[in-house]
Amino acid sequence: MYFSFPSYVKTLIFLVIIVTLPQVVITSQSKTRNVIITPLRWSNNSNSIAVTLSRSVEIHSTQNRQLLYALKGHMADVTSVSWSPNDATIATASLDQTVKLWNATDGRLLRTLTGHNDDVSFVGWTPDGKYPVSAAIESSPNLFIWDIQTGETMARYSIGTVRDGAFSPDGHKFAFVIGGNLVIYNSENFDRIAGYREAMCCSNAMWSMQWSPDGTLIVTGSGNGLVTVWNTADATVKTQFMINEYASHDALKVDAALAWVRDVRFNDDGTTVSAIAGDGTLKEWDVKTGAVVQQMKLSPLATASWSPFGGRLAVLDASFLPALDGTPSQKVSADKGFQIIVPNPTLGRLNTWAAICVKHGDGSNPAVQALLSKAVTQSTLTAFDSQIKALPVGSIPAACQADLLAMSAALQTP
């Protein structure tokens, strides 16, 4: 579903997107572009990544970016993709009012979940990984928890349209964003805990979010270039940043193709937040002081997503965006224009990630802890790389190990 409006009704456009579909209207002078960009989704072990192209979803290897298989079967655009916590199943939501479950090993369709009576905007999984959770733009109820064995709903709740949502690290809360709204619920009974709603349209049209590791904060990214850190106890703003010169508190004056924050994330201890914008600006800020910790500039992009531990960034370039006249992108595969990079590789960051991997490891092997606690230098990079590859399976998370290897390789590349 695409909308096309002249410039004199831009205000109506933004009023519509706050309460309806996950669409972003991108303005450039007197022309408009209408886009549905479904974020890239890494598997939890970071071995694979889901790239949505209209009605299909391609699953690519993150080692060599090769296409493994494609998920085809939806009758309208896919709006949300989610890997189960054990990476065994992929759930996809669509404007065709269905949720589909796929075998993540070979892409085989396992089940189609029906029951929503309007476009499905979000799909995720319960914290225990047993049940898919989906939300549609229908009035009430609109959030369903599914029994994957029977295909029936186990529970239905009325919480409002969800663009991006996630359970808290402890699993006790569920938060979501849509347009100018951030809402936090108790995940056991979906009673409302706290929420924020814009008093007026378009000052912070949020599309992406992430919880801090300790669950006390949430960071959101908006279509108008704002990165906002929220207190989760009462949904109040703790601090806010503008990602680049295109960002504005008035979304009606923004070229969202350049300002739109594609992804946000906290670092491992929650002290900094990072964001990536459509013009390729990547920034990291200190949450407490507001100081810019690091920044870099990539080429303009369609969408981007950090790996589970944040050491790598997957990017689809701007060729995947529609033309200014609204003509859809002619891309039918992500074999070109899709890349995985290591932002700002340094020895300091490599040693930081080694400490992160130790923190999240099983702690049962002192030799592993000793290896990852020893500072890596340029002269020891090659040996370090070999030692990381030889680590016992499960001693550190596979996704963290992959980030270490990618960072080490980037530091050894001329």
PDB file of N, CA and C in Angstrom, residues 169 209-220 227 229 238 241 263-275 282-289 291-294 306-312 348-349 351-353 355-357 359-360 400 403 407:
ATOM      1  N   PRO A 169      15.033  -6.693  29.036  1.00  0.00           N
ATOM      2  CA  PRO A 169      16.009  -7.770  29.252  1.00  0.00           C
ATOM      3  C   PRO A 169      15.552  -8.817  30.261  1.00  0.00           C
ATOM      4  N   MET A 209      13.785   1.238  18.243  1.00  0.00           N
ATOM      5  CA  MET A 209      14.013   1.344  19.686  1.00  0.00           C
ATOM      6  C   MET A 209      14.860   0.181  20.182  1.00  0.00           C
ATOM      7  N   GLN A 210      15.451   0.374  21.365  1.00  0.00           N
ATOM      8  CA  GLN A 210      16.151  -0.711  22.055  1.00  0.00           C
ATOM      9  C   GLN A 210      16.194  -0.410  23.549  1.00  0.00           C
ATOM     10  N   TRP A 211      16.062  -1.465  24.361  1.00  0.00           N
ATOM     11  CA  TRP A 211      16.212  -1.344  25.807  1.00  0.00           C
ATOM     12  C   TRP A 211      17.695  -1.277  26.171  1.00  0.00           C
ATOM     13  N   SER A 212      18.003  -0.591  27.273  1.00  0.00           N
ATOM     14  CA  SER A 212      19.349  -0.649  27.831  1.00  0.00           C
ATOM     15  C   SER A 212      19.544  -2.007  28.491  1.00  0.00           C
ATOM     16  N   PRO A 213      20.783  -2.455  28.666  1.00  0.00           N
ATOM     17  CA  PRO A 213      21.028  -3.775  29.262  1.00  0.00           C
ATOM     18  C   PRO A 213      20.392  -3.973  30.632  1.00  0.00           C
ATOM     19  N   ASP A 214      20.294  -2.917  31.430  1.00  0.00           N
ATOM     20  CA  ASP A 214      19.698  -3.072  32.764  1.00  0.00           C
ATOM     21  C   ASP A 214      18.202  -2.769  32.787  1.00  0.00           C
ATOM     22  N   GLY A 215      17.626  -2.424  31.633  1.00  0.00           N
ATOM     23  CA  GLY A 215      16.193  -2.207  31.542  1.00  0.00           C
ATOM     24  C   GLY A 215      15.692  -0.882  32.091  1.00  0.00           C
ATOM     25  N   THR A 216      16.576   0.020  32.487  1.00  0.00           N
ATOM     26  CA  THR A 216      16.134   1.286  33.071  1.00  0.00           C
ATOM     27  C   THR A 216      15.937   2.375  32.025  1.00  0.00           C
ATOM     28  N   LEU A 217      16.465   2.160  30.818  1.00  0.00           N
ATOM     29  CA  LEU A 217      16.375   3.158  29.762  1.00  0.00           C
ATOM     30  C   LEU A 217      15.935   2.513  28.453  1.00  0.00           C
ATOM     31  N   ILE A 218      15.394   3.323  27.566  1.00  0.00           N
ATOM     32  CA  ILE A 218      15.090   2.932  26.189  1.00  0.00           C
ATOM     33  C   ILE A 218      15.639   4.018  25.286  1.00  0.00           C
ATOM     34  N   VAL A 219      16.239   3.632  24.172  1.00  0.00           N
ATOM     35  CA  VAL A 219      16.655   4.610  23.179  1.00  0.00           C
ATOM     36  C   VAL A 219      15.788   4.423  21.934  1.00  0.00           C
ATOM     37  N   THR A 220      15.356   5.542  21.351  1.00  0.00           N
ATOM     38  CA  THR A 220      14.539   5.495  20.141  1.00  0.00           C
ATOM     39  C   THR A 220      15.170   6.349  19.055  1.00  0.00           C
ATOM     40  N   VAL A 227      17.468  11.221  18.254  1.00  0.00           N
ATOM     41  CA  VAL A 227      17.813  10.044  19.044  1.00  0.00           C
ATOM     42  C   VAL A 227      17.474  10.402  20.487  1.00  0.00           C
ATOM     43  N   VAL A 229      16.729   9.246  24.545  1.00  0.00           N
ATOM     44  CA  VAL A 229      16.904   8.272  25.622  1.00  0.00           C
ATOM     45  C   VAL A 229      15.823   8.544  26.664  1.00  0.00           C
ATOM     46  N   LYS A 238      15.181  11.467  29.128  1.00  0.00           N
ATOM     47  CA  LYS A 238      16.404  11.662  29.898  1.00  0.00           C
ATOM     48  C   LYS A 238      17.352  12.592  29.158  1.00  0.00           C
ATOM     49  N   PHE A 241      19.406  13.722  21.261  1.00  0.00           N
ATOM     50  CA  PHE A 241      20.456  14.162  20.354  1.00  0.00           C
ATOM     51  C   PHE A 241      19.881  14.307  18.940  1.00  0.00           C
ATOM     52  N   ASP A 263      18.686   2.795  12.731  1.00  0.00           N
ATOM     53  CA  ASP A 263      18.846   1.858  13.841  1.00  0.00           C
ATOM     54  C   ASP A 263      19.493   2.577  15.015  1.00  0.00           C
ATOM     55  N   VAL A 264      19.179   2.113  16.220  1.00  0.00           N
ATOM     56  CA  VAL A 264      19.768   2.644  17.445  1.00  0.00           C
ATOM     57  C   VAL A 264      20.164   1.485  18.351  1.00  0.00           C
ATOM     58  N   ARG A 265      21.140   1.735  19.233  1.00  0.00           N
ATOM     59  CA  ARG A 265      21.526   0.693  20.168  1.00  0.00           C
ATOM     60  C   ARG A 265      22.327   1.287  21.331  1.00  0.00           C
ATOM     61  N   PHE A 266      22.243   0.607  22.482  1.00  0.00           N
ATOM     62  CA  PHE A 266      23.097   0.906  23.625  1.00  0.00           C
ATOM     63  C   PHE A 266      24.371   0.083  23.519  1.00  0.00           C
ATOM     64  N   ASN A 267      25.455   0.590  24.106  1.00  0.00           N
ATOM     65  CA  ASN A 267      26.632  -0.254  24.247  1.00  0.00           C
ATOM     66  C   ASN A 267      26.392  -1.251  25.379  1.00  0.00           C
ATOM     67  N   ASP A 268      27.351  -2.113  25.633  1.00  0.00           N
ATOM     68  CA  ASP A 268      27.130  -3.250  26.521  1.00  0.00           C
ATOM     69  C   ASP A 268      26.823  -2.859  27.959  1.00  0.00           C
ATOM     70  N   ASP A 269      27.318  -1.728  28.433  1.00  0.00           N
ATOM     71  CA  ASP A 269      27.027  -1.329  29.813  1.00  0.00           C
ATOM     72  C   ASP A 269      26.014  -0.194  29.898  1.00  0.00           C
ATOM     73  N   GLY A 270      25.445   0.193  28.754  1.00  0.00           N
ATOM     74  CA  GLY A 270      24.388   1.187  28.755  1.00  0.00           C
ATOM     75  C   GLY A 270      24.843   2.614  28.929  1.00  0.00           C
ATOM     76  N   THR A 271      26.142   2.869  28.855  1.00  0.00           N
ATOM     77  CA  THR A 271      26.646   4.226  29.090  1.00  0.00           C
ATOM     78  C   THR A 271      26.649   5.081  27.826  1.00  0.00           C
ATOM     79  N   THR A 272      26.605   4.454  26.658  1.00  0.00           N
ATOM     80  CA  THR A 272      26.563   5.205  25.409  1.00  0.00           C
ATOM     81  C   THR A 272      25.459   4.654  24.508  1.00  0.00           C
ATOM     82  N   VAL A 273      25.018   5.493  23.551  1.00  0.00           N
ATOM     83  CA  VAL A 273      24.071   5.061  22.526  1.00  0.00           C
ATOM     84  C   VAL A 273      24.649   5.397  21.162  1.00  0.00           C
ATOM     85  N   SER A 274      24.342   4.550  20.197  1.00  0.00           N
ATOM     86  CA  SER A 274      24.790   4.761  18.827  1.00  0.00           C
ATOM     87  C   SER A 274      23.581   4.815  17.902  1.00  0.00           C
ATOM     88  N   ALA A 275      23.722   5.526  16.774  1.00  0.00           N
ATOM     89  CA  ALA A 275      22.644   5.628  15.801  1.00  0.00           C
ATOM     90  C   ALA A 275      23.235   5.793  14.418  1.00  0.00           C
ATOM     91  N   LEU A 282      27.024   8.109  11.239  1.00  0.00           N
ATOM     92  CA  LEU A 282      27.004   7.199  12.377  1.00  0.00           C
ATOM     93  C   LEU A 282      27.626   7.933  13.554  1.00  0.00           C
ATOM     94  N   LYS A 283      26.876   8.002  14.671  1.00  0.00           N
ATOM     95  CA  LYS A 283      27.382   8.690  15.853  1.00  0.00           C
ATOM     96  C   LYS A 283      27.145   7.857  17.099  1.00  0.00           C
ATOM     97  N   GLU A 284      28.033   8.052  18.079  1.00  0.00           N
ATOM     98  CA  GLU A 284      27.881   7.448  19.398  1.00  0.00           C
ATOM     99  C   GLU A 284      28.026   8.561  20.437  1.00  0.00           C
ATOM    100  N   TRP A 285      27.079   8.620  21.399  1.00  0.00           N
ATOM    101  CA  TRP A 285      27.086   9.654  22.426  1.00  0.00           C
ATOM    102  C   TRP A 285      27.207   9.048  23.815  1.00  0.00           C
ATOM    103  N   ASP A 286      27.808   9.803  24.723  1.00  0.00           N
ATOM    104  CA  ASP A 286      27.803   9.464  26.138  1.00  0.00           C
ATOM    105  C   ASP A 286      26.448   9.885  26.703  1.00  0.00           C
ATOM    106  N   VAL A 287      25.692   8.926  27.257  1.00  0.00           N
ATOM    107  CA  VAL A 287      24.341   9.214  27.739  1.00  0.00           C
ATOM    108  C   VAL A 287      24.356  10.260  28.852  1.00  0.00           C
ATOM    109  N   LYS A 288      25.338  10.205  29.726  1.00  0.00           N
ATOM    110  CA  LYS A 288      25.379  11.094  30.887  1.00  0.00           C
ATOM    111  C   LYS A 288      25.806  12.507  30.519  1.00  0.00           C
ATOM    112  N   THR A 289      26.837  12.635  29.690  1.00  0.00           N
ATOM    113  CA  THR A 289      27.380  13.957  29.402  1.00  0.00           C
ATOM    114  C   THR A 289      26.872  14.544  28.086  1.00  0.00           C
ATOM    115  N   ALA A 291      28.315  14.054  25.304  1.00  0.00           N
ATOM    116  CA  ALA A 291      29.471  14.222  24.413  1.00  0.00           C
ATOM    117  C   ALA A 291      29.464  13.164  23.313  1.00  0.00           C
ATOM    118  N   VAL A 292      29.936  13.553  22.119  1.00  0.00           N
ATOM    119  CA  VAL A 292      30.079  12.600  21.016  1.00  0.00           C
ATOM    120  C   VAL A 292      31.321  11.762  21.275  1.00  0.00           C
ATOM    121  N   VAL A 293      31.134  10.445  21.392  1.00  0.00           N
ATOM    122  CA  VAL A 293      32.242   9.527  21.658  1.00  0.00           C
ATOM    123  C   VAL A 293      32.989   9.212  20.377  1.00  0.00           C
ATOM    124  N   GLN A 294      32.254   8.979  19.315  1.00  0.00           N
ATOM    125  CA  GLN A 294      32.856   8.713  18.017  1.00  0.00           C
ATOM    126  C   GLN A 294      31.830   9.007  16.940  1.00  0.00           C
ATOM    127  N   TRP A 306      22.689  -3.069  13.388  1.00  0.00           N
ATOM    128  CA  TRP A 306      23.852  -3.585  14.096  1.00  0.00           C
ATOM    129  C   TRP A 306      23.699  -5.068  14.406  1.00  0.00           C
ATOM    130  N   SER A 307      24.845  -5.753  14.456  1.00  0.00           N
ATOM    131  CA  SER A 307      24.870  -7.158  14.862  1.00  0.00           C
ATOM    132  C   SER A 307      24.463  -7.267  16.331  1.00  0.00           C
ATOM    133  N   PRO A 308      24.115  -8.473  16.813  1.00  0.00           N
ATOM    134  CA  PRO A 308      23.612  -8.617  18.182  1.00  0.00           C
ATOM    135  C   PRO A 308      24.495  -8.004  19.260  1.00  0.00           C
ATOM    136  N   PHE A 309      25.827  -8.050  19.094  1.00  0.00           N
ATOM    137  CA  PHE A 309      26.718  -7.459  20.085  1.00  0.00           C
ATOM    138  C   PHE A 309      27.283  -6.111  19.640  1.00  0.00           C
ATOM    139  N   GLY A 310      26.867  -5.653  18.465  1.00  0.00           N
ATOM    140  CA  GLY A 310      27.184  -4.301  18.047  1.00  0.00           C
ATOM    141  C   GLY A 310      28.535  -4.076  17.419  1.00  0.00           C
ATOM    142  N   GLY A 311      29.271  -5.135  17.109  1.00  0.00           N
ATOM    143  CA  GLY A 311      30.591  -4.951  16.521  1.00  0.00           C
ATOM    144  C   GLY A 311      30.583  -4.751  15.024  1.00  0.00           C
ATOM    145  N   ARG A 312      29.477  -5.145  14.372  1.00  0.00           N
ATOM    146  CA  ARG A 312      29.369  -5.022  12.920  1.00  0.00           C
ATOM    147  C   ARG A 312      28.069  -4.317  12.552  1.00  0.00           C
ATOM    148  N   GLY A 348      41.750  -0.503  20.534  1.00  0.00           N
ATOM    149  CA  GLY A 348      41.014  -0.235  21.754  1.00  0.00           C
ATOM    150  C   GLY A 348      39.627  -0.860  21.732  1.00  0.00           C
ATOM    151  N   ARG A 349      38.944  -0.725  20.594  1.00  0.00           N
ATOM    152  CA  ARG A 349      37.605  -1.318  20.466  1.00  0.00           C
ATOM    153  C   ARG A 349      37.688  -2.839  20.462  1.00  0.00           C
ATOM    154  N   ASN A 351      39.857  -4.688  22.075  1.00  0.00           N
ATOM    155  CA  ASN A 351      40.041  -5.107  23.465  1.00  0.00           C
ATOM    156  C   ASN A 351      38.767  -4.917  24.283  1.00  0.00           C
ATOM    157  N   THR A 352      38.013  -3.869  23.962  1.00  0.00           N
ATOM    158  CA  THR A 352      36.724  -3.668  24.633  1.00  0.00           C
ATOM    159  C   THR A 352      35.780  -4.811  24.320  1.00  0.00           C
ATOM    160  N   TRP A 353      35.724  -5.224  23.057  1.00  0.00           N
ATOM    161  CA  TRP A 353      34.830  -6.323  22.663  1.00  0.00           C
ATOM    162  C   TRP A 353      35.293  -7.651  23.255  1.00  0.00           C
ATOM    163  N   ALA A 355      36.555  -7.975  26.191  1.00  0.00           N
ATOM    164  CA  ALA A 355      36.036  -7.939  27.566  1.00  0.00           C
ATOM    165  C   ALA A 355      34.543  -8.213  27.593  1.00  0.00           C
ATOM    166  N   ILE A 356      33.829  -7.721  26.573  1.00  0.00           N
ATOM    167  CA  ILE A 356      32.394  -7.981  26.481  1.00  0.00           C
ATOM    168  C   ILE A 356      32.134  -9.474  26.309  1.00  0.00           C
ATOM    169  N   CYS A 357      32.933 -10.121  25.466  1.00  0.00           N
ATOM    170  CA  CYS A 357      32.758 -11.554  25.219  1.00  0.00           C
ATOM    171  C   CYS A 357      33.034 -12.373  26.481  1.00  0.00           C
ATOM    172  N   LYS A 359      32.549 -11.289  29.531  1.00  0.00           N
ATOM    173  CA  LYS A 359      31.407 -11.015  30.407  1.00  0.00           C
ATOM    174  C   LYS A 359      30.215 -11.898  30.070  1.00  0.00           C
ATOM    175  N   HIS A 360      30.024 -12.164  28.783  1.00  0.00           N
ATOM    176  CA  HIS A 360      28.858 -12.938  28.353  1.00  0.00           C
ATOM    177  C   HIS A 360      29.179 -14.417  28.131  1.00  0.00           C
ATOM    178  N   CYS A 400      29.321 -12.911  19.546  1.00  0.00           N
ATOM    179  CA  CYS A 400      30.413 -12.065  20.039  1.00  0.00           C
ATOM    180  C   CYS A 400      31.743 -12.509  19.429  1.00  0.00           C
ATOM    181  N   ASP A 403      32.000 -11.099  15.979  1.00  0.00           N
ATOM    182  CA  ASP A 403      32.375  -9.684  15.982  1.00  0.00           C
ATOM    183  C   ASP A 403      33.869  -9.509  16.212  1.00  0.00           C
ATOM    184  N   MET A 407      36.401  -7.770  13.548  1.00  0.00           N
ATOM    185  CA  MET A 407      37.184  -6.605  13.931  1.00  0.00           C
ATOM    186  C   MET A 407      38.681  -6.869  13.766  1.00  0.00           C
TER     187      MET A 407
END
